[in-house]
PDB file of C-alpha atoms in Angstrom:
ATOM      1  CA  GLU A   1     178.700  80.719 -76.072  1.00 78.00           C
ATOM      2  CA  PRO A   2     178.883  81.179 -79.870  1.00 80.00           C
ATOM      3  CA  GLU A   3     179.867  78.084 -81.825  1.00 92.00           C
ATOM      4  CA  VAL A   4     181.229  77.134 -85.206  1.00 96.00           C
ATOM      5  CA  THR A   5     178.850  74.546 -86.639  1.00 96.00           C
ATOM      6  CA  GLN A   6     179.926  71.856 -89.109  1.00 97.00           C
ATOM      7  CA  THR A   7     177.846  69.397 -91.084  1.00 97.00           C
ATOM      8  CA  PRO A   8     177.802  66.522 -91.617  1.00 97.00           C
ATOM      9  CA  SER A   9     179.628  65.085 -88.626  1.00 97.00           C
ATOM     10  CA  HIS A  10     180.620  62.016 -90.627  1.00 97.00           C
ATOM     11  CA  GLN A  11     180.672  61.476 -94.378  1.00 97.00           C
ATOM     12  CA  VAL A  12     181.550  58.270 -96.199  1.00 98.00           C
ATOM     13  CA  THR A  13     182.175  58.614 -99.905  1.00 98.00           C
ATOM     14  CA  GLN A  14     183.496  56.517-102.749  1.00 98.00           C
ATOM     15  CA  MET A  15     186.865  57.364-104.257  1.00 98.00           C
ATOM     16  CA  GLY A  16     186.457  59.786-107.146  1.00 98.00           C
ATOM     17  CA  GLN A  17     183.239  61.330-105.832  1.00 98.00           C
ATOM     18  CA  GLU A  18     182.781  64.971-104.979  1.00 98.00           C
ATOM     19  CA  VAL A  19     182.080  66.011-101.415  1.00 98.00           C
ATOM     20  CA  ILE A  20     181.040  69.310 -99.893  1.00 97.00           C
ATOM     21  CA  LEU A  21     181.744  69.996 -96.266  1.00 98.00           C
ATOM     22  CA  ARG A  22     179.723  72.749 -94.684  1.00 97.00           C
ATOM     23  CA  CYS A  23     180.469  75.212 -91.929  1.00 97.00           C
ATOM     24  CA  VAL A  24     178.625  78.057 -90.269  1.00 96.00           C
ATOM     25  CA  PRO A  25     181.236  80.299 -88.622  1.00 95.00           C
ATOM     26  CA  ILE A  26     180.489  82.529 -85.651  1.00 93.00           C
ATOM     27  CA  SER A  27     178.326  85.332 -86.968  1.00 90.00           C
ATOM     28  CA  ASN A  28     180.553  88.359 -86.333  1.00 89.00           C
ATOM     29  CA  HIS A  29     183.793  86.654 -87.336  1.00 91.00           C
ATOM     30  CA  LEU A  30     185.601  87.797 -90.459  1.00 90.00           C
ATOM     31  CA  TYR A  31     188.387  85.264 -90.963  1.00 92.00           C
ATOM     32  CA  PHE A  32     187.643  81.672 -91.888  1.00 94.00           C
ATOM     33  CA  TYR A  33     189.829  78.632 -92.167  1.00 95.00           C
ATOM     34  CA  TRP A  34     189.843  74.965 -93.081  1.00 98.00           C
ATOM     35  CA  TYR A  35     192.241  72.572 -91.391  1.00 98.00           C
ATOM     36  CA  ARG A  36     192.474  68.811 -91.550  1.00 98.00           C
ATOM     37  CA  GLN A  37     193.832  66.158 -89.233  1.00 98.00           C
ATOM     38  CA  ILE A  38     194.689  62.711 -90.494  1.00 97.00           C
ATOM     39  CA  LEU A  39     194.267  60.133 -87.739  1.00 94.00           C
ATOM     40  CA  GLY A  40     197.205  60.261 -85.351  1.00 92.00           C
ATOM     41  CA  GLN A  41     198.806  63.225 -87.080  1.00 94.00           C
ATOM     42  CA  LYS A  42     198.969  66.942 -86.513  1.00 95.00           C
ATOM     43  CA  VAL A  43     196.402  69.548 -87.425  1.00 97.00           C
ATOM     44  CA  GLU A  44     197.334  70.858 -90.888  1.00 97.00           C
ATOM     45  CA  PHE A  45     196.378  74.144 -92.492  1.00 96.00           C
ATOM     46  CA  LEU A  46     194.492  73.999 -95.788  1.00 97.00           C
ATOM     47  CA  VAL A  47     193.190  77.472 -96.578  1.00 96.00           C
ATOM     48  CA  SER A  48     192.252  80.827 -95.115  1.00 94.00           C
ATOM     49  CA  PHE A  49     189.493  83.084 -96.411  1.00 94.00           C
ATOM     50  CA  TYR A  50     188.865  86.755 -95.809  1.00 91.00           C
ATOM     51  CA  ASN A  51     186.796  89.393 -97.554  1.00 89.00           C
ATOM     52  CA  ASN A  52     185.308  86.803 -99.924  1.00 90.00           C
ATOM     53  CA  GLU A  53     188.594  85.554-101.234  1.00 93.00           C
ATOM     54  CA  ILE A  54     191.349  83.097-100.401  1.00 95.00           C
ATOM     55  CA  SER A  55     194.085  84.866 -98.451  1.00 93.00           C
ATOM     56  CA  GLU A  56     196.451  81.927 -98.086  1.00 93.00           C
ATOM     57  CA  LYS A  57     196.541  78.242 -99.013  1.00 94.00           C
ATOM     58  CA  SER A  58     198.867  75.349 -98.325  1.00 95.00           C
ATOM     59  CA  GLU A  59     200.446  72.847-100.694  1.00 95.00           C
ATOM     60  CA  ILE A  60     197.728  70.387 -99.694  1.00 96.00           C
ATOM     61  CA  PHE A  61     195.065  72.710-101.120  1.00 97.00           C
ATOM     62  CA  ASP A  62     195.522  71.776-104.770  1.00 95.00           C
ATOM     63  CA  ASP A  63     193.139  72.084-107.726  1.00 95.00           C
ATOM     64  CA  GLN A  64     190.897  69.385-106.282  1.00 96.00           C
ATOM     65  CA  PHE A  65     189.926  71.685-103.424  1.00 98.00           C
ATOM     66  CA  SER A  66     187.818  74.808-103.488  1.00 97.00           C
ATOM     67  CA  VAL A  67     186.114  77.023-100.927  1.00 97.00           C
ATOM     68  CA  GLU A  68     183.069  79.207-101.122  1.00 95.00           C
ATOM     69  CA  ARG A  69     181.054  81.531 -98.982  1.00 92.00           C
ATOM     70  CA  PRO A  70     177.808  81.380-100.957  1.00 85.00           C
ATOM     71  CA  ASP A  71     175.814  83.554 -98.556  1.00 86.00           C
ATOM     72  CA  GLY A  72     176.364  85.546 -95.387  1.00 77.00           C
ATOM     73  CA  SER A  73     176.583  82.534 -93.115  1.00 86.00           C
ATOM     74  CA  ASN A  74     177.857  79.373 -94.817  1.00 93.00           C
ATOM     75  CA  PHE A  75     181.463  78.526 -95.636  1.00 96.00           C
ATOM     76  CA  THR A  76     182.050  75.380 -97.672  1.00 97.00           C
ATOM     77  CA  LEU A  77     184.959  73.178 -98.639  1.00 98.00           C
ATOM     78  CA  LYS A  78     184.577  71.136-101.814  1.00 98.00           C
ATOM     79  CA  ILE A  79     186.771  68.229-102.803  1.00 98.00           C
ATOM     80  CA  ARG A  80     186.130  67.493-106.470  1.00 96.00           C
ATOM     81  CA  SER A  81     187.423  63.957-106.854  1.00 95.00           C
ATOM     82  CA  THR A  82     188.202  62.345-103.534  1.00 97.00           C
ATOM     83  CA  LYS A  83     191.195  60.096-102.997  1.00 97.00           C
ATOM     84  CA  LEU A  84     191.789  57.544-100.264  1.00 97.00           C
ATOM     85  CA  GLU A  85     194.378  59.867 -98.705  1.00 97.00           C
ATOM     86  CA  ASP A  86     191.754  62.576 -98.263  1.00 98.00           C
ATOM     87  CA  SER A  87     190.323  60.534 -95.397  1.00 98.00           C
ATOM     88  CA  ALA A  88     190.717  62.765 -92.354  1.00 98.00           C
ATOM     89  CA  MET A  89     188.905  64.952 -89.880  1.00 98.00           C
ATOM     90  CA  TYR A  90     188.218  68.331 -91.441  1.00 98.00           C
ATOM     91  CA  PHE A  91     187.888  71.301 -89.133  1.00 98.00           C
ATOM     92  CA  CYS A  92     186.456  74.689 -89.937  1.00 98.00           C
ATOM     93  CA  ALA A  93     187.624  77.595 -87.781  1.00 96.00           C
ATOM     94  CA  SER A  94     186.892  81.285 -87.530  1.00 94.00           C
ATOM     95  CA  THR A  95     188.123  84.339 -85.689  1.00 91.00           C
ATOM     96  CA  GLY A  96     187.051  87.937 -85.361  1.00 87.00           C
ATOM     97  CA  GLN A  97     190.525  89.421 -85.338  1.00 82.00           C
ATOM     98  CA  GLU A  98     193.383  88.069 -87.410  1.00 75.00           C
ATOM     99  CA  ASP A  99     195.743  88.017 -84.466  1.00 77.00           C
ATOM    100  CA  TYR A 100     193.421  86.111 -82.160  1.00 83.00           C
ATOM    101  CA  GLY A 101     193.186  82.382 -81.682  1.00 86.00           C
ATOM    102  CA  TYR A 102     190.611  80.485 -83.681  1.00 91.00           C
ATOM    103  CA  THR A 103     187.398  78.844 -82.602  1.00 94.00           C
ATOM    104  CA  PHE A 104     187.147  75.425 -84.188  1.00 96.00           C
ATOM    105  CA  GLY A 105     184.023  73.597 -85.209  1.00 97.00           C
ATOM    106  CA  SER A 106     183.396  70.038 -84.072  1.00 97.00           C
ATOM    107  CA  GLY A 107     184.692  68.665 -87.363  1.00 97.00           C
ATOM    108  CA  THR A 108     183.582  66.418 -90.201  1.00 98.00           C
ATOM    109  CA  ARG A 109     185.087  62.972 -90.343  1.00 98.00           C
ATOM    110  CA  LEU A 110     185.549  62.143 -94.025  1.00 98.00           C
ATOM    111  CA  THR A 111     186.093  58.518 -94.943  1.00 98.00           C
ATOM    112  CA  VAL A 112     186.944  57.736 -98.563  1.00 98.00           C
ATOM    113  CA  VAL A 113     186.464  54.090 -99.542  1.00 98.00           C
TER     114      VAL A 113
ATOM    115  CA  GLN B   1     213.721  71.556 -88.970  1.00 62.00           C
ATOM    116  CA  LYS B   2     210.076  71.217 -87.993  1.00 70.00           C
ATOM    117  CA  GLU B   3     208.244  74.528 -87.579  1.00 90.00           C
ATOM    118  CA  VAL B   4     206.648  73.712 -84.221  1.00 95.00           C
ATOM    119  CA  GLU B   5     208.027  70.918 -82.084  1.00 96.00           C
ATOM    120  CA  GLN B   6     206.532  69.253 -79.059  1.00 96.00           C
ATOM    121  CA  ASN B   7     207.424  66.141 -77.123  1.00 90.00           C
ATOM    122  CA  SER B   8     204.680  63.672 -78.050  1.00 87.00           C
ATOM    123  CA  GLY B   9     204.638  62.123 -74.587  1.00 87.00           C
ATOM    124  CA  PRO B  10     202.729  60.598 -73.019  1.00 93.00           C
ATOM    125  CA  LEU B  11     203.378  62.787 -70.013  1.00 96.00           C
ATOM    126  CA  SER B  12     201.960  61.164 -66.913  1.00 97.00           C
ATOM    127  CA  VAL B  13     201.431  63.136 -63.699  1.00 97.00           C
ATOM    128  CA  PRO B  14     199.531  62.329 -60.500  1.00 98.00           C
ATOM    129  CA  GLU B  15     196.360  64.203 -59.662  1.00 98.00           C
ATOM    130  CA  GLY B  16     197.149  67.504 -57.938  1.00 97.00           C
ATOM    131  CA  ALA B  17     200.633  67.819 -59.442  1.00 98.00           C
ATOM    132  CA  ILE B  18     201.916  70.446 -61.869  1.00 97.00           C
ATOM    133  CA  ALA B  19     202.048  69.377 -65.509  1.00 97.00           C
ATOM    134  CA  SER B  20     204.647  71.147 -67.649  1.00 97.00           C
ATOM    135  CA  LEU B  21     204.276  71.109 -71.423  1.00 98.00           C
ATOM    136  CA  ASN B  22     206.908  72.527 -73.747  1.00 97.00           C
ATOM    137  CA  CYS B  23     207.055  73.749 -77.309  1.00 97.00           C
ATOM    138  CA  THR B  24     209.760  75.204 -79.546  1.00 96.00           C
ATOM    139  CA  TYR B  25     209.291  76.987 -82.849  1.00 94.00           C
ATOM    140  CA  SER B  26     211.586  77.804 -85.739  1.00 91.00           C
ATOM    141  CA  ASP B  27     210.210  81.044 -87.222  1.00 86.00           C
ATOM    142  CA  ARG B  28     211.836  83.948 -85.337  1.00 85.00           C
ATOM    143  CA  VAL B  29     209.272  86.398 -86.733  1.00 84.00           C
ATOM    144  CA  SER B  30     206.391  84.599 -85.006  1.00 84.00           C
ATOM    145  CA  GLN B  31     204.502  86.899 -82.668  1.00 84.00           C
ATOM    146  CA  SER B  32     201.411  85.013 -81.509  1.00 92.00           C
ATOM    147  CA  PHE B  33     201.327  81.745 -79.616  1.00 95.00           C
ATOM    148  CA  PHE B  34     198.450  79.554 -78.559  1.00 96.00           C
ATOM    149  CA  TRP B  35     197.748  76.456 -76.544  1.00 98.00           C
ATOM    150  CA  TYR B  36     194.859  74.222 -77.515  1.00 98.00           C
ATOM    151  CA  ARG B  37     193.479  71.177 -75.748  1.00 98.00           C
ATOM    152  CA  GLN B  38     192.175  68.303 -77.831  1.00 98.00           C
ATOM    153  CA  TYR B  39     190.286  65.396 -76.358  1.00 97.00           C
ATOM    154  CA  SER B  40     190.379  62.181 -78.349  1.00 94.00           C
ATOM    155  CA  GLY B  41     188.088  62.414 -81.375  1.00 93.00           C
ATOM    156  CA  LYS B  42     187.193  66.032 -80.659  1.00 95.00           C
ATOM    157  CA  SER B  43     188.194  69.396 -82.073  1.00 97.00           C
ATOM    158  CA  PRO B  44     190.929  71.658 -80.651  1.00 97.00           C
ATOM    159  CA  GLU B  45     189.755  74.004 -77.915  1.00 96.00           C
ATOM    160  CA  LEU B  46     191.639  77.243 -77.259  1.00 95.00           C
ATOM    161  CA  ILE B  47     192.838  77.526 -73.670  1.00 95.00           C
ATOM    162  CA  MET B  48     195.559  80.200 -73.729  1.00 94.00           C
ATOM    163  CA  SER B  49     197.087  82.799 -75.969  1.00 94.00           C
ATOM    164  CA  ILE B  50     200.316  84.696 -75.318  1.00 95.00           C
ATOM    165  CA  TYR B  51     201.944  87.466 -77.301  1.00 93.00           C
ATOM    166  CA  SER B  52     204.656  88.963 -75.061  1.00 93.00           C
ATOM    167  CA  ASN B  53     207.677  87.530 -73.290  1.00 96.00           C
ATOM    168  CA  GLY B  54     206.996  86.385 -69.755  1.00 96.00           C
ATOM    169  CA  ASP B  55     204.169  84.629 -68.004  1.00 97.00           C
ATOM    170  CA  LYS B  56     200.425  84.823 -68.476  1.00 97.00           C
ATOM    171  CA  GLU B  57     198.125  83.210 -65.948  1.00 97.00           C
ATOM    172  CA  ASP B  58     194.501  82.134 -66.362  1.00 95.00           C
ATOM    173  CA  GLY B  59     193.105  80.083 -63.515  1.00 97.00           C
ATOM    174  CA  ARG B  60     195.130  76.877 -63.199  1.00 97.00           C
ATOM    175  CA  PHE B  61     196.946  77.540 -66.474  1.00 98.00           C
ATOM    176  CA  THR B  62     200.128  79.582 -66.966  1.00 98.00           C
ATOM    177  CA  ALA B  63     201.660  80.168 -70.367  1.00 98.00           C
ATOM    178  CA  GLN B  64     205.297  81.195 -70.588  1.00 98.00           C
ATOM    179  CA  LEU B  65     206.980  82.725 -73.614  1.00 97.00           C
ATOM    180  CA  ASN B  66     210.667  83.280 -74.315  1.00 96.00           C
ATOM    181  CA  LYS B  67     211.092  84.671 -77.806  1.00 94.00           C
ATOM    182  CA  ALA B  68     214.891  84.760 -77.586  1.00 94.00           C
ATOM    183  CA  SER B  69     214.924  81.007 -76.996  1.00 95.00           C
ATOM    184  CA  GLN B  70     211.925  80.438 -79.314  1.00 95.00           C
ATOM    185  CA  TYR B  71     210.226  78.550 -76.537  1.00 95.00           C
ATOM    186  CA  VAL B  72     206.662  78.428 -75.217  1.00 97.00           C
ATOM    187  CA  SER B  73     205.424  76.404 -72.298  1.00 98.00           C
ATOM    188  CA  LEU B  74     202.179  75.651 -70.526  1.00 98.00           C
ATOM    189  CA  LEU B  75     201.947  74.844 -66.830  1.00 98.00           C
ATOM    190  CA  ILE B  76     198.825  73.230 -65.432  1.00 98.00           C
ATOM    191  CA  ARG B  77     198.582  73.504 -61.656  1.00 98.00           C
ATOM    192  CA  ASP B  78     196.543  71.111 -59.514  1.00 98.00           C
ATOM    193  CA  SER B  79     196.149  68.723 -62.462  1.00 98.00           C
ATOM    194  CA  GLN B  80     192.852  66.862 -62.636  1.00 97.00           C
ATOM    195  CA  PRO B  81     191.970  63.622 -64.455  1.00 97.00           C
ATOM    196  CA  SER B  82     189.728  65.759 -66.675  1.00 97.00           C
ATOM    197  CA  ASP B  83     192.886  67.544 -67.913  1.00 98.00           C
ATOM    198  CA  SER B  84     193.931  64.289 -69.602  1.00 97.00           C
ATOM    199  CA  ALA B  85     194.077  65.219 -73.285  1.00 97.00           C
ATOM    200  CA  THR B  86     196.502  66.129 -76.034  1.00 97.00           C
ATOM    201  CA  TYR B  87     197.821  69.685 -75.766  1.00 98.00           C
ATOM    202  CA  LEU B  88     198.614  71.402 -79.033  1.00 98.00           C
ATOM    203  CA  CYS B  89     201.005  74.305 -79.357  1.00 97.00           C
ATOM    204  CA  ALA B  90     200.188  76.641 -82.239  1.00 96.00           C
ATOM    205  CA  VAL B  91     202.261  79.491 -83.617  1.00 94.00           C
ATOM    206  CA  ARG B  92     201.189  82.196 -86.006  1.00 89.00           C
ATOM    207  CA  LYS B  93     203.452  82.095 -89.019  1.00 74.00           C
ATOM    208  CA  GLY B  94     205.228  85.433 -89.306  1.00 63.00           C
ATOM    209  CA  SER B  95     203.397  88.537 -88.152  1.00 60.00           C
ATOM    210  CA  GLN B  96     200.147  87.603 -89.849  1.00 65.00           C
ATOM    211  CA  GLY B  97     199.047  84.344 -91.307  1.00 76.00           C
ATOM    212  CA  ASN B  98     197.653  81.001 -90.451  1.00 88.00           C
ATOM    213  CA  LEU B  99     198.426  78.982 -87.331  1.00 92.00           C
ATOM    214  CA  ILE B 100     200.993  76.216 -87.514  1.00 93.00           C
ATOM    215  CA  PHE B 101     200.389  73.388 -85.066  1.00 96.00           C
ATOM    216  CA  GLY B 102     202.752  71.029 -83.348  1.00 96.00           C
ATOM    217  CA  LYS B 103     201.924  67.335 -83.135  1.00 96.00           C
ATOM    218  CA  GLY B 104     200.822  67.743 -79.540  1.00 97.00           C
ATOM    219  CA  THR B 105     201.779  66.302 -76.174  1.00 97.00           C
ATOM    220  CA  LYS B 106     199.506  63.688 -74.679  1.00 97.00           C
ATOM    221  CA  LEU B 107     198.928  64.328 -70.985  1.00 97.00           C
ATOM    222  CA  SER B 108     197.618  61.670 -68.631  1.00 97.00           C
ATOM    223  CA  VAL B 109     196.613  62.675 -65.099  1.00 97.00           C
ATOM    224  CA  LYS B 110     196.353  59.670 -62.826  1.00 96.00           C
ATOM    225  CA  PRO B 111     193.859  59.748 -59.916  1.00 94.00           C
TER     226      PRO B 111
END
């Protein structure tokens, strides 16, 4: 069964450092998303991406965040200057049709120290 | 008012029983509804989608939707210990847009 692949599975970074989280969505999917889940809290939307541009973003997705699809397969989330409160599990998701449910990747646990 | 509300639980049922999980949502324009299962430390896994009023069955799972009451539910028949997880209700915001998740209901199935 096709999978959404995320790397790394766990990243520890110092406050103020830049991190890049990587995702390989399912190959024939067209819609890509980043969500995050702070420990014990709900899954929160960050950004959606379609046709090589951001289609929607949440209030969480401020100027410190950016997304890119640098080639035909990778989809990245960059956090420019990490804060302690950025510590969370970050999930990439993709879907082939906008109205379908998403397939989530296994997540990257980001720990900011 | 929260956009998607679920009872956090834990909901405890004996093995073989029916587990009933409920969800309400605030956006009347919502048209697509999803149930995800999330094991501790893992990512959400899609188990059901429902778009029309009524029931939709898939194996041991039945999703029920009542748009007039803004209510979605998930029934799990013949519950197994392996069903023990947090069940997330997700609603598509408006007619197109990202999914909004509830906090989830933790289900515990006791052998």
